[in-house]
Tab-separated table of C-alpha atoms and ligand atoms in Angstrom:
chain	number	residue	atom	x	y	z
J	1	UNK	CA	170.135	109.259	92.636
J	2	UNK	CA	171.374	105.937	91.444
J	3	UNK	CA	172.340	106.289	87.819
J	4	UNK	CA	170.720	103.043	86.802
J	5	UNK	CA	167.454	103.548	88.646
J	6	UNK	CA	166.028	106.926	87.992
J	7	UNK	CA	163.872	107.498	91.072
J	8	UNK	CA	161.119	109.125	89.094
J	9	UNK	CA	160.996	106.172	86.806
J	10	UNK	CA	160.605	103.892	89.767
J	11	UNK	CA	157.830	106.119	91.070
J	12	UNK	CA	156.101	105.753	87.792
J	13	UNK	CA	156.338	102.035	87.820
J	14	UNK	CA	155.106	101.865	91.391
J	15	UNK	CA	152.337	104.324	90.899
J	16	UNK	CA	151.225	103.262	87.510
J	17	UNK	CA	150.825	99.719	88.651
J	18	UNK	CA	148.322	100.618	91.297
J	19	UNK	CA	146.789	103.932	90.551
J	20	UNK	CA	143.785	104.834	88.539
J	21	UNK	CA	144.504	105.960	85.077
J	22	UNK	CA	142.497	107.524	82.351
J	23	UNK	CA	143.135	105.913	79.068
J	24	UNK	CA	141.462	104.591	76.029
J	25	UNK	CA	142.985	101.213	75.766
J	26	UNK	CA	145.327	99.521	78.075
J	27	UNK	CA	148.739	99.564	76.540
J	28	UNK	CA	151.903	99.148	78.446
J	29	UNK	CA	153.134	102.586	77.527
J	30	UNK	CA	150.154	104.556	76.344
J	31	UNK	CA	150.650	107.985	74.873
J	32	UNK	CA	147.220	109.359	75.158
J	33	UNK	CA	144.601	109.254	77.700
J	34	UNK	CA	141.000	109.756	77.443
J	35	UNK	CA	138.796	107.217	78.762
J	36	UNK	CA	138.698	104.484	81.228
J	37	UNK	CA	139.662	104.886	84.800
J	38	UNK	CA	141.960	102.065	85.519
J	39	UNK	CA	145.296	101.149	86.844
J	40	UNK	CA	147.696	100.235	84.149
J	41	UNK	CA	150.997	98.823	83.377
J	42	UNK	CA	154.231	100.657	83.918
J	43	UNK	CA	153.584	103.858	82.044
J	44	UNK	CA	156.303	105.992	80.683
J	45	UNK	CA	155.671	109.666	80.642
J	46	UNK	CA	154.123	110.579	77.383
J	47	UNK	CA	156.611	113.065	76.685
J	48	UNK	CA	158.539	109.816	77.008
J	49	UNK	CA	155.918	107.363	75.987
J	50	UNK	CA	155.936	104.738	73.364
J	51	UNK	CA	152.995	104.426	71.048
J	52	UNK	CA	150.435	101.871	72.158
J	53	UNK	CA	151.873	98.454	71.538
J	54	UNK	CA	151.284	94.951	72.683
J	55	UNK	CA	152.745	94.678	76.160
J	56	UNK	CA	156.082	92.966	76.070
J	57	UNK	CA	156.493	90.293	78.704
J	58	UNK	CA	158.583	92.051	81.286
J	59	UNK	CA	160.363	89.049	82.628
J	60	UNK	CA	160.964	87.382	79.309
J	61	UNK	CA	164.663	87.166	78.676
J	62	UNK	CA	165.727	89.091	75.617
J	63	UNK	CA	168.700	87.259	74.281
J	64	UNK	CA	170.523	89.138	71.546
J	65	UNK	CA	171.261	87.015	68.515
J	66	UNK	CA	174.341	89.028	67.573
J	67	UNK	CA	177.140	90.958	69.226
J	68	UNK	CA	176.625	94.619	70.046
J	69	UNK	CA	179.220	95.512	67.397
J	70	UNK	CA	177.355	93.558	64.731
J	71	UNK	CA	174.082	95.142	65.773
J	72	UNK	CA	175.699	98.588	65.605
J	73	UNK	CA	177.042	97.925	62.112
J	74	UNK	CA	173.577	96.905	60.915
J	75	UNK	CA	171.906	99.823	62.602
J	76	UNK	CA	174.448	102.229	61.104
J	77	UNK	CA	173.225	101.281	57.620
J	78	UNK	CA	169.627	102.030	58.642
J	79	UNK	CA	170.572	105.313	60.297
J	80	UNK	CA	172.411	106.482	57.188
J	81	UNK	CA	169.385	105.543	55.081
J	82	UNK	CA	167.287	107.666	57.457
J	83	UNK	CA	169.428	110.703	56.721
J	84	UNK	CA	172.001	110.534	59.506
J	85	UNK	CA	175.462	111.353	58.217
J	86	UNK	CA	178.348	108.961	58.785
J	87	UNK	CA	180.105	111.730	60.681
J	88	UNK	CA	177.178	112.237	63.083
J	89	UNK	CA	176.750	108.515	63.609
J	90	UNK	CA	180.404	107.715	64.179
J	91	UNK	CA	180.908	110.619	66.557
J	92	UNK	CA	177.777	109.653	68.562
J	93	UNK	CA	178.727	105.974	68.740
J	94	UNK	CA	182.383	106.523	69.514
J	95	UNK	CA	183.222	104.219	72.427
J	96	UNK	CA	179.577	103.261	73.014
J	97	UNK	CA	178.939	99.831	74.549
J	98	UNK	CA	175.779	98.214	75.905
J	99	UNK	CA	174.930	99.448	79.406
J	100	UNK	CA	174.016	96.538	81.731
J	101	UNK	CA	172.270	98.882	84.183
J	102	UNK	CA	169.836	99.896	81.438
J	103	UNK	CA	169.019	96.250	80.761
J	104	UNK	CA	168.409	95.677	84.479
J	105	UNK	CA	166.141	98.715	84.714
J	106	UNK	CA	164.243	97.691	81.581
J	107	UNK	CA	163.475	94.264	83.043
J	108	UNK	CA	162.731	95.286	86.608
J	109	UNK	CA	159.273	94.490	87.904
J	110	UNK	CA	158.727	96.074	91.309
J	111	UNK	CA	156.885	93.733	93.649
J	112	UNK	CA	155.580	96.462	95.917
J	113	UNK	CA	153.755	99.601	94.961
J	114	UNK	CA	153.885	102.903	96.717
J	115	UNK	CA	150.475	104.069	97.959
J	116	UNK	CA	149.120	107.003	95.982
J	117	UNK	CA	148.849	109.151	99.145
J	118	UNK	CA	152.574	108.744	99.821
J	119	UNK	CA	153.418	109.582	96.242
J	120	UNK	CA	151.270	112.734	96.384
J	121	UNK	CA	152.715	113.747	99.726
J	122	UNK	CA	156.202	113.685	98.224
J	123	UNK	CA	155.075	115.356	95.014
J	124	UNK	CA	153.517	118.386	96.700
J	125	UNK	CA	155.843	118.667	99.693
J	126	UNK	CA	156.137	122.090	101.347
J	127	UNK	CA	159.744	122.293	100.140
J	128	UNK	CA	158.704	121.780	96.539
J	129	UNK	CA	155.842	124.281	96.842
J	130	UNK	CA	158.203	126.908	98.273
J	131	UNK	CA	160.753	126.283	95.550
J	132	UNK	CA	158.025	126.522	92.925
J	133	UNK	CA	156.827	129.823	94.362
J	134	UNK	CA	160.352	131.215	94.280
J	135	UNK	CA	160.786	130.118	90.651
J	136	UNK	CA	157.430	131.682	89.707
J	137	UNK	CA	158.731	134.984	91.041
J	138	UNK	CA	162.203	134.661	89.502
J	139	UNK	CA	160.839	133.741	86.071
J	140	UNK	CA	157.814	136.059	86.056
J	141	UNK	CA	158.743	137.910	82.878
J	142	UNK	CA	159.642	134.736	80.986
J	143	UNK	CA	156.445	133.009	82.130
J	144	UNK	CA	154.350	135.971	80.990
J	145	UNK	CA	155.800	135.631	77.485
J	146	UNK	CA	155.303	131.846	77.459
J	147	UNK	CA	151.702	132.191	78.658
J	148	UNK	CA	151.048	134.765	75.942
J	149	UNK	CA	152.462	132.456	73.241
J	150	UNK	CA	150.984	129.096	74.314
J	151	UNK	CA	148.093	129.871	76.648
J	152	UNK	CA	149.228	127.504	79.386
J	153	UNK	CA	149.100	128.726	82.993
J	154	UNK	CA	152.442	129.404	84.601
J	155	UNK	CA	151.542	127.428	87.728
J	156	UNK	CA	150.968	124.293	85.646
J	157	UNK	CA	154.285	124.789	83.826
J	158	UNK	CA	156.179	125.178	87.075
J	159	UNK	CA	154.369	122.119	88.469
J	160	UNK	CA	155.328	119.937	85.489
J	161	UNK	CA	158.903	121.212	85.722
J	162	UNK	CA	158.962	120.278	89.405
J	163	UNK	CA	157.560	116.819	88.779
J	164	UNK	CA	159.701	116.030	85.741
J	165	UNK	CA	163.127	117.052	86.977
J	166	UNK	CA	162.737	118.807	90.346
J	167	UNK	CA	162.966	122.090	88.402
J	168	UNK	CA	165.912	120.921	86.331
J	169	UNK	CA	167.848	119.428	89.208
J	170	UNK	CA	167.432	115.726	88.333
J	171	UNK	CA	167.494	115.188	84.609
J	172	UNK	CA	169.141	111.777	84.596
J	173	UNK	CA	172.864	111.352	84.029
J	174	UNK	CA	173.030	108.564	81.496
J	175	UNK	CA	174.151	108.939	77.904
J	176	UNK	CA	170.942	108.961	75.856
J	177	UNK	CA	172.686	107.399	72.853
J	178	UNK	CA	174.155	104.610	74.983
J	179	UNK	CA	170.854	103.919	76.792
J	180	UNK	CA	168.805	103.839	73.601
J	181	UNK	CA	171.430	101.776	71.779
J	182	UNK	CA	171.299	99.265	74.636
J	183	UNK	CA	167.500	99.150	74.480
J	184	UNK	CA	167.542	98.803	70.693
J	185	UNK	CA	170.074	95.974	71.018
J	186	UNK	CA	168.572	93.980	73.887
J	187	UNK	CA	165.600	95.841	75.358
J	188	UNK	CA	162.030	94.644	75.466
J	189	UNK	CA	160.926	97.117	72.762
J	190	UNK	CA	163.731	97.224	70.240
J	191	UNK	CA	161.701	98.878	67.462
J	192	UNK	CA	160.611	101.692	69.729
J	193	UNK	CA	164.148	102.205	71.024
J	194	UNK	CA	165.489	102.230	67.473
J	195	UNK	CA	163.067	104.954	66.383
J	196	UNK	CA	164.054	107.008	69.436
J	197	UNK	CA	167.694	106.466	68.626
J	198	UNK	CA	167.254	107.782	65.078
J	199	UNK	CA	165.460	110.843	66.497
J	200	UNK	CA	168.275	111.318	69.025
J	201	UNK	CA	170.873	111.196	66.250
J	202	UNK	CA	168.889	113.829	64.338
J	203	UNK	CA	169.044	116.096	67.402
J	204	UNK	CA	172.820	115.708	67.426
J	205	UNK	CA	172.988	116.309	63.701
J	206	UNK	CA	171.021	119.545	64.148
J	207	UNK	CA	173.649	120.726	66.594
J	208	UNK	CA	171.179	121.286	69.436
J	209	UNK	CA	173.435	119.462	71.915
J	210	UNK	CA	176.783	117.668	71.934
J	211	UNK	CA	176.700	113.863	72.325
J	212	UNK	CA	178.472	113.878	75.704
J	213	UNK	CA	176.011	116.434	77.060
J	214	UNK	CA	172.930	114.600	75.780
J	215	UNK	CA	172.011	113.020	79.091
J	216	UNK	CA	168.790	111.544	80.393
J	217	UNK	CA	167.086	108.675	82.162
J	218	UNK	CA	167.867	105.041	81.390
J	219	UNK	CA	164.765	105.042	79.167
J	220	UNK	CA	165.996	107.964	77.091
J	221	UNK	CA	163.918	110.781	78.637
J	222	UNK	CA	165.979	113.917	78.357
J	223	UNK	CA	166.538	117.218	80.046
J	224	UNK	CA	164.434	119.425	82.253
J	225	UNK	CA	161.226	118.373	80.459
J	226	UNK	CA	162.136	114.667	80.267
J	227	UNK	CA	161.160	114.498	76.599
J	228	UNK	CA	161.942	111.383	74.629
J	229	UNK	CA	163.687	112.187	71.346
J	230	UNK	CA	160.565	111.915	69.142
J	231	UNK	CA	158.690	114.297	71.445
J	232	UNK	CA	161.673	116.590	71.336
J	233	UNK	CA	161.528	116.464	67.540
J	234	UNK	CA	157.904	117.601	67.488
J	235	UNK	CA	157.672	119.862	70.529
J	236	UNK	CA	161.007	121.219	71.724
J	237	UNK	CA	161.304	124.955	71.048
J	238	UNK	CA	164.129	127.487	71.092
J	239	UNK	CA	162.479	130.147	73.229
J	240	UNK	CA	165.589	132.031	74.288
J	241	UNK	CA	166.525	132.544	70.652
J	242	UNK	CA	170.106	131.275	70.713
J	243	UNK	CA	169.440	128.999	67.751
J	244	UNK	CA	169.468	125.751	69.734
J	245	UNK	CA	166.602	123.866	71.351
J	246	UNK	CA	168.316	123.237	74.648
J	247	UNK	CA	165.949	121.548	77.110
J	248	UNK	CA	168.957	120.546	79.232
J	249	UNK	CA	170.490	123.892	80.074
J	250	UNK	CA	167.931	126.560	79.155
J	251	UNK	CA	164.929	126.816	81.456
J	252	UNK	CA	163.332	129.178	78.922
J	253	UNK	CA	163.523	126.462	76.252
J	254	UNK	CA	162.388	123.770	78.721
J	255	UNK	CA	159.377	125.706	80.030
J	256	UNK	CA	158.297	126.811	76.560
J	257	UNK	CA	158.655	123.259	75.243
J	258	UNK	CA	156.455	122.028	78.098
J	259	UNK	CA	153.914	124.737	77.301
J	260	UNK	CA	153.910	123.822	73.618
J	261	UNK	CA	153.405	120.147	74.457
J	262	UNK	CA	150.514	120.895	76.823
J	263	UNK	CA	148.944	123.277	74.309
J	264	UNK	CA	149.146	120.516	71.671
J	265	UNK	CA	147.623	118.089	74.188
J	266	UNK	CA	144.433	120.128	74.434
J	267	UNK	CA	145.183	122.540	77.260
J	268	UNK	CA	142.371	125.079	77.664
J	269	UNK	CA	143.578	128.521	78.620
J	270	UNK	CA	142.346	129.622	82.018
J	271	UNK	CA	140.336	126.494	82.800
J	272	UNK	CA	140.726	124.633	86.095
J	273	UNK	CA	142.108	121.075	86.185
J	274	UNK	CA	139.159	119.852	88.231
J	275	UNK	CA	138.115	119.873	91.868
J	276	UNK	CA	137.450	117.608	94.798
J	277	UNK	CA	133.946	116.277	95.388
J	278	UNK	CA	132.138	114.039	97.841
J	279	UNK	CA	129.781	111.236	96.898
J	280	UNK	CA	126.442	110.518	98.481
J	281	UNK	CA	125.790	107.116	100.101
J	282	UNK	CA	124.475	104.675	97.515
J	283	UNK	CA	126.277	106.409	94.650
J	284	UNK	CA	126.675	104.208	91.571
J	285	UNK	CA	130.425	103.645	91.523
J	286	UNK	CA	130.268	102.234	88.025
J	287	UNK	CA	130.194	105.874	86.957
J	288	UNK	CA	133.700	106.373	88.317
J	289	UNK	CA	135.222	105.331	85.038
J	290	UNK	CA	137.247	107.718	82.919
J	291	UNK	CA	135.266	106.665	79.832
J	292	UNK	CA	132.167	108.255	81.349
J	293	UNK	CA	132.194	112.006	80.853
J	294	UNK	CA	129.345	114.355	81.709
J	295	UNK	CA	128.935	118.089	82.211
J	296	UNK	CA	129.818	119.064	85.763
J	297	UNK	CA	126.226	120.225	86.320
J	298	UNK	CA	124.948	116.700	85.535
J	299	UNK	CA	127.429	115.141	87.923
J	300	UNK	CA	126.269	117.461	90.661
J	301	UNK	CA	122.666	116.412	90.018
J	302	UNK	CA	123.718	112.818	90.740
J	303	UNK	CA	124.274	113.817	94.338
J	304	UNK	CA	127.888	114.972	94.311
J	305	UNK	CA	128.651	117.690	96.824
J	306	UNK	CA	131.610	119.948	97.521
J	307	UNK	CA	133.676	119.414	100.656
J	308	UNK	CA	132.886	121.947	103.355
J	309	UNK	CA	134.855	125.135	102.875
J	310	UNK	CA	135.498	124.596	99.145
J	311	UNK	CA	133.964	126.192	96.089
J	312	UNK	CA	133.495	124.996	92.559
J	313	UNK	CA	135.959	126.780	90.243
J	314	UNK	CA	134.246	129.600	88.391
J	315	UNK	CA	132.761	128.530	85.074
J	316	UNK	CA	133.171	124.806	85.710
J	317	UNK	CA	129.425	123.937	85.568
J	318	UNK	CA	129.291	123.393	81.816
J	319	UNK	CA	132.656	121.697	81.373
J	320	UNK	CA	132.963	117.998	80.607
J	321	UNK	CA	134.267	115.941	83.504
J	322	UNK	CA	135.108	112.403	84.555
J	323	UNK	CA	134.965	111.126	88.116
J	324	UNK	CA	138.299	109.986	89.515
J	325	UNK	CA	138.654	107.829	92.637
J	326	UNK	CA	142.424	107.349	93.016
J	327	UNK	CA	142.094	104.902	95.925
J	328	UNK	CA	138.636	103.459	95.389
J	329	UNK	CA	135.378	104.456	97.045
J	330	UNK	CA	136.936	104.844	100.493
J	331	UNK	CA	139.325	107.594	99.354
J	332	UNK	CA	138.963	111.129	98.004
J	333	UNK	CA	136.990	111.795	94.805
J	334	UNK	CA	137.626	114.347	92.057
J	335	UNK	CA	135.886	115.649	88.967
J	336	UNK	CA	138.629	116.071	86.384
J	337	UNK	CA	138.388	118.317	83.325
J	338	UNK	CA	140.198	118.803	80.006
J	339	UNK	CA	143.382	120.236	81.473
J	340	UNK	CA	143.796	117.149	83.628
J	341	UNK	CA	143.631	115.130	80.426
J	342	UNK	CA	146.248	117.346	78.832
J	343	UNK	CA	148.601	116.575	81.707
J	344	UNK	CA	147.899	112.858	81.229
J	345	UNK	CA	149.404	113.167	77.760
J	346	UNK	CA	152.649	114.141	79.427
J	347	UNK	CA	152.543	111.016	81.542
J	348	UNK	CA	149.565	108.709	81.395
J	349	UNK	CA	149.184	108.133	85.102
J	350	UNK	CA	146.320	109.714	86.987
J	351	UNK	CA	148.521	109.892	90.075
J	352	UNK	CA	151.007	111.971	88.100
J	353	UNK	CA	148.294	114.220	86.667
J	354	UNK	CA	146.816	114.653	90.136
J	355	UNK	CA	150.235	115.540	91.534
J	356	UNK	CA	150.816	118.172	88.834
J	357	UNK	CA	147.291	119.550	89.304
J	358	UNK	CA	147.533	119.737	93.084
J	359	UNK	CA	151.003	121.267	92.939
J	360	UNK	CA	149.726	123.920	90.520
J	361	UNK	CA	146.755	124.504	92.816
J	362	UNK	CA	149.116	125.052	95.741
J	363	UNK	CA	151.154	127.465	93.631
J	364	UNK	CA	147.925	129.372	93.023
J	365	UNK	CA	147.571	129.615	96.781
J	366	UNK	CA	144.884	126.933	96.953
J	367	UNK	CA	144.499	124.089	99.416
J	368	UNK	CA	145.159	120.370	99.326
J	369	UNK	CA	142.988	117.282	99.498
J	370	UNK	CA	140.251	117.258	102.131
J	371	UNK	CA	139.006	113.669	101.948
J	372	UNK	CA	140.864	110.986	103.889
J	373	UNK	CA	142.821	108.147	102.317
J	374	UNK	CA	142.223	104.474	103.174
J	375	UNK	CA	145.668	104.126	104.699
J	376	UNK	CA	144.812	100.761	106.227
J	377	UNK	CA	144.400	99.425	102.702
J	378	UNK	CA	147.837	99.210	101.122
J	379	UNK	CA	148.138	98.532	97.409
J	380	UNK	CA	148.278	94.892	96.389
J	381	UNK	CA	151.736	93.625	95.525
J	382	UNK	CA	152.460	92.431	92.020
J	383	UNK	CA	152.059	88.775	92.955
J	384	UNK	CA	148.820	89.560	94.776
J	385	UNK	CA	147.512	91.357	91.710
J	386	UNK	CA	148.354	88.294	89.610
J	387	UNK	CA	146.644	86.044	92.144
J	388	UNK	CA	143.593	88.326	92.088
J	389	UNK	CA	143.453	88.073	88.314
J	390	UNK	CA	143.719	84.291	88.421
J	391	UNK	CA	141.012	84.034	91.083
J	392	UNK	CA	138.685	86.411	89.249
J	393	UNK	CA	139.004	84.363	86.067
J	394	UNK	CA	138.569	81.101	87.993
J	395	UNK	CA	135.316	82.461	89.426
J	396	UNK	CA	133.997	83.328	85.984
J	397	UNK	CA	134.980	87.006	85.868
J	398	UNK	CA	137.378	87.200	82.947
J	399	UNK	CA	140.357	89.266	84.082
J	400	UNK	CA	142.442	88.625	80.975
J	401	UNK	CA	146.087	87.676	81.119
J	402	UNK	CA	147.293	87.402	84.743
J	403	UNK	CA	150.127	89.867	84.295
J	404	UNK	CA	149.762	91.886	87.489
J	405	UNK	CA	148.555	94.849	85.470
J	406	UNK	CA	145.127	96.077	86.480
J	407	UNK	CA	143.895	97.056	83.032
J	408	UNK	CA	140.448	97.465	81.535
J	409	UNK	CA	139.607	93.753	81.587
J	410	UNK	CA	140.675	93.277	85.182
J	411	UNK	CA	138.845	96.371	86.316
J	412	UNK	CA	135.671	95.186	84.635
J	413	UNK	CA	136.061	91.765	86.267
J	414	UNK	CA	136.581	93.414	89.668
J	415	UNK	CA	133.400	95.461	89.253
J	416	UNK	CA	131.400	92.342	88.359
J	417	UNK	CA	132.728	90.482	91.399
J	418	UNK	CA	132.064	93.469	93.638
J	419	UNK	CA	128.478	93.690	92.377
J	420	UNK	CA	128.007	89.992	92.978
J	421	UNK	CA	129.316	90.304	96.531
J	422	UNK	CA	127.272	93.423	97.277
J	423	UNK	CA	130.316	95.703	97.561
J	424	UNK	CA	130.626	99.157	95.978
J	425	UNK	CA	131.625	98.472	92.360
J	426	UNK	CA	134.519	100.888	92.139
J	427	UNK	CA	136.779	98.474	90.254
J	428	UNK	CA	139.573	99.045	92.758
J	429	UNK	CA	141.660	96.007	93.751
J	430	UNK	CA	141.757	95.528	97.520
J	431	UNK	CA	142.970	92.945	100.001
J	432	UNK	CA	139.361	92.478	101.082
J	433	UNK	CA	138.334	91.463	97.595
J	434	UNK	CA	141.352	89.176	97.274
J	435	UNK	CA	140.483	87.498	100.570
J	436	UNK	CA	136.836	87.044	99.704
J	437	UNK	CA	137.854	85.439	96.394
J	438	UNK	CA	140.328	83.183	98.201
J	439	UNK	CA	137.592	82.079	100.582
J	440	UNK	CA	135.144	81.101	97.856
X	1	LIG	CA1	167.695	127.986	72.975
């Protein structure tokens, strides 16, 4: 793993840019998800996520107006006002300089996106499933106690652990204080980075971890759970009882912290995440929008069927569901329930939530996806997405700012254009749509 490009972070940028996401409003780094099915901007994991904020222009140069030392001196005053002791601050900042690799990562805008099917294939690889099964067995007693306390299924916890840090193996190796100080000094979201930095200093002040061992991703996501400091503050727990909340070195603390976060995100004990469905010809694809939720029984009355050889999870009929089409109408379809939404609060990307859900399903001994992916239809590149937005707007379908982010406005514009051209209105950006707009 390159220290300056956390691979998972890159995944997230690739995936988030092209995949379908459930969220209320399109923010660059949304924390919560609930509504509209749409691809969004680079999304940090929610355990890592910033509060909704106006998207910062990714390629805008952020030119610091002062030296790092001057910034640090000013920030020190604020930190002390926030209750950080001079001793904590000075020890944490000893020898700290701005990290150029963090600045590069913060400003990177991947041109090409990884197809969702490739991402899922990697996420639920046989190796990962086997490792997850072994860890389920090794940690059976611990997981029983965590399930009893938080009501979150052990398979889901192991799946999140696998996705977040490959079961603790890849936690990021950058100094969290240095990364966040760099982002507060010259990142695109200085206020957010500064609040994370204060929270990180509080963790040090509590004695949960030593500064040199407080490592994480370039964006400040830490430990086996990849919590950002403010999420740590609210949801990290000391489950092994040694007096420290150690999500870096204690898998008991990490798994329990994950369980607590999912419980707080609305996890429903014993409920399924969702299940795969098939749509009848002529289905109204406008309904495939995370904002539209109906009881499963109503969805089934609209002509949804189960793939041959599959069964609806017991008790799912009366649960509230949204219809998810991760690759548009030509790909697989899923009805997703409350626990899927809880996972989205960890990381607001439907590809991520699907990966966690499918990995958990495999750990339960279940199967994978039955429907085929449109593998001839690769995701649009960033410049193609911007061109699509410009063309949509030029043709009278307002796609909002041409930023390459397929948010709510763009998705709505795509659906309108698709309806006009007699194509299924799934809101999914394709090369075919781009070409038909170019030709008009
Ligand atoms: Ca502990």
